[in-house]
mmCIF file of C-alpha atoms in Angstrom:
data_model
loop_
_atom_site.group_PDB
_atom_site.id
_atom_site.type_symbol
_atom_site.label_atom_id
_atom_site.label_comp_id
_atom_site.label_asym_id
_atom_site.label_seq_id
_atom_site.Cartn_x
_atom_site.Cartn_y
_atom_site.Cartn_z
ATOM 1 C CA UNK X 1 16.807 8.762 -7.315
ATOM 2 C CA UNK X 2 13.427 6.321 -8.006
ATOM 3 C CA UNK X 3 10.434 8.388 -6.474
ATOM 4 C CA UNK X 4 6.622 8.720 -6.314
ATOM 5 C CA UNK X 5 5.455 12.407 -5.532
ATOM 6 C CA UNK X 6 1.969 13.272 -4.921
ATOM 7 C CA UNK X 7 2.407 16.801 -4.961
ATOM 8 C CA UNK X 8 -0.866 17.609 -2.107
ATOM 9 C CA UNK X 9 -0.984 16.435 1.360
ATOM 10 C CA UNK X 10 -4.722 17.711 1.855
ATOM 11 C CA UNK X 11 -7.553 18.652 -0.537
ATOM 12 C CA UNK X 12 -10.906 19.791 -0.059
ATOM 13 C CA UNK X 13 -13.597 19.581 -2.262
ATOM 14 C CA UNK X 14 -17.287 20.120 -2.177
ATOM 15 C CA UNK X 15 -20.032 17.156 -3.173
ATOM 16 C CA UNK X 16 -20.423 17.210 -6.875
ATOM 17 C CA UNK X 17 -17.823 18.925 -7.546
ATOM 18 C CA UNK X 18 -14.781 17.526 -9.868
ATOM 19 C CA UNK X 19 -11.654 15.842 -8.000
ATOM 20 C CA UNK X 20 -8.255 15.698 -9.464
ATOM 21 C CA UNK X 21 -5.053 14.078 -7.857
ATOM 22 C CA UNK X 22 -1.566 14.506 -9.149
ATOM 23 C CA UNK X 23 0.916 11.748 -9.121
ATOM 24 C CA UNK X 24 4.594 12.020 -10.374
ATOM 25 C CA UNK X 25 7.247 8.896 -10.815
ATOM 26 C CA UNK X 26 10.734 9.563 -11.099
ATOM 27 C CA UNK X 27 12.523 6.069 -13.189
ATOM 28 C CA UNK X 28 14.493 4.969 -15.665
ATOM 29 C CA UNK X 29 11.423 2.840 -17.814
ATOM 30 C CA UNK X 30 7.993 2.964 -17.601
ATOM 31 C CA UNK X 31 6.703 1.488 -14.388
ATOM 32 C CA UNK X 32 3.049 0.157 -13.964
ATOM 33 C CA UNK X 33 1.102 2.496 -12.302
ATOM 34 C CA UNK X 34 -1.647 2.140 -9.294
ATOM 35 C CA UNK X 35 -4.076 4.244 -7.479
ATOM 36 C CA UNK X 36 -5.580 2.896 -4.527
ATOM 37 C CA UNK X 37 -8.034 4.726 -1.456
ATOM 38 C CA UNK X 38 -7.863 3.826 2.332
ATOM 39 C CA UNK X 39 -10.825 4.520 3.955
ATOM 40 C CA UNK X 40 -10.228 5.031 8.043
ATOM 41 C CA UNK X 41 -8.963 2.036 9.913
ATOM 42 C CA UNK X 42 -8.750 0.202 6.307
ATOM 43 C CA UNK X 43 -6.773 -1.501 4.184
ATOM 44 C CA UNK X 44 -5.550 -0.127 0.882
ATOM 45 C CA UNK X 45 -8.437 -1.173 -2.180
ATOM 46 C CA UNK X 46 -6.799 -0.869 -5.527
ATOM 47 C CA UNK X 47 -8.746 1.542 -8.093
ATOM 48 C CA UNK X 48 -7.051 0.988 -10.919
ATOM 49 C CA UNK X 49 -3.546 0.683 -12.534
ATOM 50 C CA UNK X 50 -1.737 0.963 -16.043
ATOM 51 C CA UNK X 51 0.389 -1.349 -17.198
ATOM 52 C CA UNK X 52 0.186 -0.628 -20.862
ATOM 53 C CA UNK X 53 -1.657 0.414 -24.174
ATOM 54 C CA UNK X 54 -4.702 3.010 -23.748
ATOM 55 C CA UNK X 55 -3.332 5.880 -21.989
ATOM 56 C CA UNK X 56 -6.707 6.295 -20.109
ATOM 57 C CA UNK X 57 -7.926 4.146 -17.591
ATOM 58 C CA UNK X 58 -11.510 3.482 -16.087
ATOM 59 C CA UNK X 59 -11.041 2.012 -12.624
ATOM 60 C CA UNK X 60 -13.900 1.587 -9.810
ATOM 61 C CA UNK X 61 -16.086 4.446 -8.256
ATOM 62 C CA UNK X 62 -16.290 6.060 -11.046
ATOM 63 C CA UNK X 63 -12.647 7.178 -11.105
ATOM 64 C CA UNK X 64 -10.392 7.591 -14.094
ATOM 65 C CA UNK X 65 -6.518 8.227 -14.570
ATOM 66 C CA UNK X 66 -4.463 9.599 -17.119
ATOM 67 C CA UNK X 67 -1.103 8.086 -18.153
ATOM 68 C CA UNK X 68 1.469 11.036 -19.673
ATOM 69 C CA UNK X 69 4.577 10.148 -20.573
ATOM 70 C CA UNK X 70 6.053 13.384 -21.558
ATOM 71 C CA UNK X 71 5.279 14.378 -17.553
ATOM 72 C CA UNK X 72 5.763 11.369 -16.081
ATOM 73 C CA UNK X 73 2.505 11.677 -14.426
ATOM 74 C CA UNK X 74 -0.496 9.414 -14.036
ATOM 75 C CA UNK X 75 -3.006 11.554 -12.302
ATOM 76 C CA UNK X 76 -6.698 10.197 -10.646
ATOM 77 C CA UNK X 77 -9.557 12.266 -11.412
ATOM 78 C CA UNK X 78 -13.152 11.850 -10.692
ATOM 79 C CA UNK X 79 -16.189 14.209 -12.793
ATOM 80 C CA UNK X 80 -18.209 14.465 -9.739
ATOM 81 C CA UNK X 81 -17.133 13.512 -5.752
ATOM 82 C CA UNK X 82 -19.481 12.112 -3.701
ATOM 83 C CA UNK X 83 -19.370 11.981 0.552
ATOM 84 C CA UNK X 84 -17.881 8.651 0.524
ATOM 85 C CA UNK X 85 -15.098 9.722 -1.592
ATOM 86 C CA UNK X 86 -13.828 11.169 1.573
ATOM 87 C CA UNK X 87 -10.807 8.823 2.160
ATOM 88 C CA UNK X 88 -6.847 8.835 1.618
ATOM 89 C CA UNK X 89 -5.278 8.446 -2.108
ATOM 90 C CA UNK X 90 -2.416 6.875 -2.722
ATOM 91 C CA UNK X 91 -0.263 6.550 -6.145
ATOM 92 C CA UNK X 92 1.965 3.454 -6.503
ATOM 93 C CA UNK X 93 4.550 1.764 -8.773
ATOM 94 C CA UNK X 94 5.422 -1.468 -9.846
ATOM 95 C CA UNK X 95 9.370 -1.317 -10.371
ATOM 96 C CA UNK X 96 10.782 -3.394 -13.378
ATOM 97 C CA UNK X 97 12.656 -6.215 -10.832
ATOM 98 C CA UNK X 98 12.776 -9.966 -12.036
ATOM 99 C CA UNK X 99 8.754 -10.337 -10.715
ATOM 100 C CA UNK X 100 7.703 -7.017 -11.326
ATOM 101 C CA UNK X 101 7.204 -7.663 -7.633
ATOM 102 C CA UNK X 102 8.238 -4.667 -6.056
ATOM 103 C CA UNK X 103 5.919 -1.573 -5.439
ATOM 104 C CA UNK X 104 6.576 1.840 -4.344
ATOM 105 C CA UNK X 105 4.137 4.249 -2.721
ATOM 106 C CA UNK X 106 3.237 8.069 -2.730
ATOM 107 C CA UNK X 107 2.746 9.798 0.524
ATOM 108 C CA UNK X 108 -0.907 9.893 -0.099
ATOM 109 C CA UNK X 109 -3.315 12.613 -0.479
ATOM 110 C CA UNK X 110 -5.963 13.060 1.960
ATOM 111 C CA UNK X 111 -9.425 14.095 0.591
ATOM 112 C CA UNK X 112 -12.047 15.728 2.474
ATOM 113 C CA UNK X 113 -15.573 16.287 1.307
ATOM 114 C CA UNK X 114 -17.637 19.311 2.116
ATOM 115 C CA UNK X 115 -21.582 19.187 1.797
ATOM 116 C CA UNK P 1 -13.490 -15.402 -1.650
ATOM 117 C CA UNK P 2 -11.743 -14.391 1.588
ATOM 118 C CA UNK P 3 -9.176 -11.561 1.343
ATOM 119 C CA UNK P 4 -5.818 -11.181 2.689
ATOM 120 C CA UNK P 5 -6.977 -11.443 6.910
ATOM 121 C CA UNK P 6 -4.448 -10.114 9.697
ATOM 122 C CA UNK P 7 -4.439 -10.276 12.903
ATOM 123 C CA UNK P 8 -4.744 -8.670 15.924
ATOM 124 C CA UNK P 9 -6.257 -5.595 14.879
ATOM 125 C CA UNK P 10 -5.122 -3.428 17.471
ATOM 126 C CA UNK P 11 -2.016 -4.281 19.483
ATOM 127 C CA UNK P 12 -1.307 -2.124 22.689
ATOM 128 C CA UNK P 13 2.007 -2.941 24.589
ATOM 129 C CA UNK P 14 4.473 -1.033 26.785
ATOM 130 C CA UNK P 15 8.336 -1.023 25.174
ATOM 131 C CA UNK P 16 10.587 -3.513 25.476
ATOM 132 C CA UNK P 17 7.598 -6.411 24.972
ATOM 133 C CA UNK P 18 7.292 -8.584 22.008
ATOM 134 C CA UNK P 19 4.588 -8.796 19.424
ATOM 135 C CA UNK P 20 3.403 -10.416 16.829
ATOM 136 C CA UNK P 21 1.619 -10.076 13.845
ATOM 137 C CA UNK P 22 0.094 -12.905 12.017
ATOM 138 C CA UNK P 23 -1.236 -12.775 7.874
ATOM 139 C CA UNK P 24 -2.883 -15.239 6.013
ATOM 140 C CA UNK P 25 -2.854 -14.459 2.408
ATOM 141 C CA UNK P 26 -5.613 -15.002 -0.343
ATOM 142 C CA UNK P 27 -5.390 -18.299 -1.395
ATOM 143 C CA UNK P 28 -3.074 -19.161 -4.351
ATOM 144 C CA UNK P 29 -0.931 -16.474 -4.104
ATOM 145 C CA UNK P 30 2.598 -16.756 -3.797
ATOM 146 C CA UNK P 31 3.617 -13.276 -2.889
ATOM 147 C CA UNK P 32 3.039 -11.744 0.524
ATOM 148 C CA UNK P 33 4.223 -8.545 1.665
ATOM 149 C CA UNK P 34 4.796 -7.006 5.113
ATOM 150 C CA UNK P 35 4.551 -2.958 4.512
ATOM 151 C CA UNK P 36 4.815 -0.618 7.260
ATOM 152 C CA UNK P 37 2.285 2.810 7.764
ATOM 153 C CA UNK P 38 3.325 5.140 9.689
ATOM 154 C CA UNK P 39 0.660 8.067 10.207
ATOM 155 C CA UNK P 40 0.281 10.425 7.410
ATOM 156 C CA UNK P 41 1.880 8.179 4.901
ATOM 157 C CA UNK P 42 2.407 5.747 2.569
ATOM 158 C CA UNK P 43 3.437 2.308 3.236
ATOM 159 C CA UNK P 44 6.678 1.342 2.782
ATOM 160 C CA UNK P 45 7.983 -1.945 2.180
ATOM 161 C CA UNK P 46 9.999 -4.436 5.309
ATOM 162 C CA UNK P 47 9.914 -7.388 3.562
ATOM 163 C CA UNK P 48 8.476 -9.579 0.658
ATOM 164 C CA UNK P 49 8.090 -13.711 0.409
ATOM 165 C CA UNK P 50 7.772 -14.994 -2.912
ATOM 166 C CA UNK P 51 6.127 -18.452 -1.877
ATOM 167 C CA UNK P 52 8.765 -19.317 1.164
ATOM 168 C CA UNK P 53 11.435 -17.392 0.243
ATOM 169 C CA UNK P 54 12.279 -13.927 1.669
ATOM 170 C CA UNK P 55 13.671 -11.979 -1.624
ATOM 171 C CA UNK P 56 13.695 -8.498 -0.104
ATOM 172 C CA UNK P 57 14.182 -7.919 3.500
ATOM 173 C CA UNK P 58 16.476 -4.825 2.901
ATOM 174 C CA UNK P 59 14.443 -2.599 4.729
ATOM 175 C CA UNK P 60 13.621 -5.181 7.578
ATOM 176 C CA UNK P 61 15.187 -3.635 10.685
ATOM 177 C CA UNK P 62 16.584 -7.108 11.669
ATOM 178 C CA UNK P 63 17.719 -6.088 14.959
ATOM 179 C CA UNK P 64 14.383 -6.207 16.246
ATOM 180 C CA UNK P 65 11.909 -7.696 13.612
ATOM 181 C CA UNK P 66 11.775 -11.008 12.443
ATOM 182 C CA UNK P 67 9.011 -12.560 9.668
ATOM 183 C CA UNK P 68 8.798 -15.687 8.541
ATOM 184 C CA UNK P 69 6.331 -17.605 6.063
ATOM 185 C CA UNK P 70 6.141 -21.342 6.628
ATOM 186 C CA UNK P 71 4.796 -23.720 3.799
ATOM 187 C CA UNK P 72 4.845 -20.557 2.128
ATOM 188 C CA UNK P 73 0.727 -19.366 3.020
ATOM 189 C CA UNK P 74 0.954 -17.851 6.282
ATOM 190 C CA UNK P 75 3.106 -15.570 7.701
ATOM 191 C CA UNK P 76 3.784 -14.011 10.999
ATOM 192 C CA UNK P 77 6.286 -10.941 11.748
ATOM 193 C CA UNK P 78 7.450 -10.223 15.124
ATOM 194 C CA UNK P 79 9.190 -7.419 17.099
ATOM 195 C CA UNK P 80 11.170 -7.877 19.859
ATOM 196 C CA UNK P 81 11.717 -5.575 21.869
ATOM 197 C CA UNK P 82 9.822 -3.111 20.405
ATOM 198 C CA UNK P 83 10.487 0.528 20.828
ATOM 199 C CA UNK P 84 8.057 3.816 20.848
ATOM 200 C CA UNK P 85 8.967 4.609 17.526
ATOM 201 C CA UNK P 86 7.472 1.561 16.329
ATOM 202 C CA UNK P 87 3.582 2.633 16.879
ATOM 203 C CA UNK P 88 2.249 2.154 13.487
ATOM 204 C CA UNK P 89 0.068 0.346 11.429
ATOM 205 C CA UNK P 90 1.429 -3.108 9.866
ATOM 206 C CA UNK P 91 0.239 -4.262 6.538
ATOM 207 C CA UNK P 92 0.257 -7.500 5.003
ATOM 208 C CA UNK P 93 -1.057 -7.248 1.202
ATOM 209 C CA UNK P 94 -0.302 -10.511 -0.983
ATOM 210 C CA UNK P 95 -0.303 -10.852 -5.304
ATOM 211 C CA UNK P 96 -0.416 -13.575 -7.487
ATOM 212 C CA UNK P 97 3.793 -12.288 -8.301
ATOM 213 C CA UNK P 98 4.845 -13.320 -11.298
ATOM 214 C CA UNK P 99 4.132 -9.705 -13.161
ATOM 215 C CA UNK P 100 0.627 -9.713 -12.392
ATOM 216 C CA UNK P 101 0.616 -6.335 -10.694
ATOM 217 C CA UNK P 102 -2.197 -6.111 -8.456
ATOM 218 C CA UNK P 103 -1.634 -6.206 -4.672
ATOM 219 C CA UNK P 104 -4.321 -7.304 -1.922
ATOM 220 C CA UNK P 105 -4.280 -5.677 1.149
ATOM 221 C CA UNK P 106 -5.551 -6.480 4.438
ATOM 222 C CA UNK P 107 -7.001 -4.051 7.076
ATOM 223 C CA UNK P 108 -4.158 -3.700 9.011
ATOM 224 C CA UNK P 109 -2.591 -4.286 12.536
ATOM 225 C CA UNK P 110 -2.551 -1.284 14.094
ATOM 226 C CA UNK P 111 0.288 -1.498 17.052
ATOM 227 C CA UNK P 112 0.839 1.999 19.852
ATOM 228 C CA UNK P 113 3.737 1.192 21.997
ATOM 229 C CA UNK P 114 3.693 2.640 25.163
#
């Protein structure tokens, strides 16, 4: 069956530390890939997505993701976390329908910073 | 630019009331989706306009919930009656469609059912 797994429900990290996500797809093709945060009582901001070519993408906040292949994985990462990091990640896909217009989301992953 | 703007923000009713939710999209797009969050997760999808046009309702419980999108900008989604389970937050995110990717989200209606 089609699926998005974020593998952790909850992370903690300290400020300026390094922040990594995990994302896993489970589809036939390639599907274009998303990360977007939710801060409380927001809506969802996009960070950045793949939809082809360089396998490593620069996105806003200083957050990058990696597309593999071979794992089916296109994990968020982010060198050092700041306090407004603090939020709720969640990894999307674009499925390959007529419009490309159908998305699927990850459970999230709630991040919480520590001073 | 405006973003995508919903309203009400907050919604509380007791069960067996109507409601409704009401999305204006950022201008020129011709997708609009209604996704639904419940706590603790990610949204999933009830329906999706491409200009007028629902093209997936599938997971639209259409028992209860109706949307429509007139002249194909706004769009308004409505429960009636609505039940406990439905206390959740509603989303309405829009996209230019057409393979450009990218959805828009707004901030949400957030409805507790009582």
């Amino acid at each position: 069956a089609q699926s998005v797994t974020q593998p952790d429900i909850h992370i903690t990290v300290s400020e300026g530390a390094s922040l990594e996500l995990r994302c896993n797809y489970s589809y036939g093709a390639t599907p274009y890939l998303f990360w977007y945060v939710q801060s409380p009582g927001q809506g969802l901001q996009l960070l950045l997505k793949y939809f082809s070519g360089d396998t490593l993408v620069q996105g806003i906040k200083g957050f990058e993701a990696e597309f593999k292949r071979s794992q089916s994985s296109f994990n968020l990462r982010k060198p050092s976390v700041h306090w407004s990091d603090a939020a709720e990640y969640f990894c999307a896909v674009g499925l390959p329908t007529d419009s490309w217009g159908k998305f699927q989301f990850g459970a999230g992953t709630q991040v919480v910073v520590t001073p | 630019e405006a973003g995508v703007v919903q309203s009400p923000r907050y919604k509380i009713i007791e069960k067996k009331q109507p409601v409704a939710f009401w999305c204006n999209p950022i201008s020129g797009h011709n997708t609009l989706y209604w996704y639904l969050q419940n706590l603790g997760q990610g949204p999933e999808l009830l329906i999706r306009y491409e200009n007028e046009e629902a093209v997936d309702d599938s997971q639209l419980p259409k028992d209860r919930f109706s949307a429509e999108r007139l002249k194909g900008v706004d769009s308004t989604l409505k429960i009636q009656p609505a039940e406990l389970g439905d206390s959740a937050v509603y989303l309405c995110a829009s996209s230019l469609g057409g393979g450009a990717g990218e959805l828009f989200f707004g901030e949400g209606s957030r409805l507790t059912v009582l």
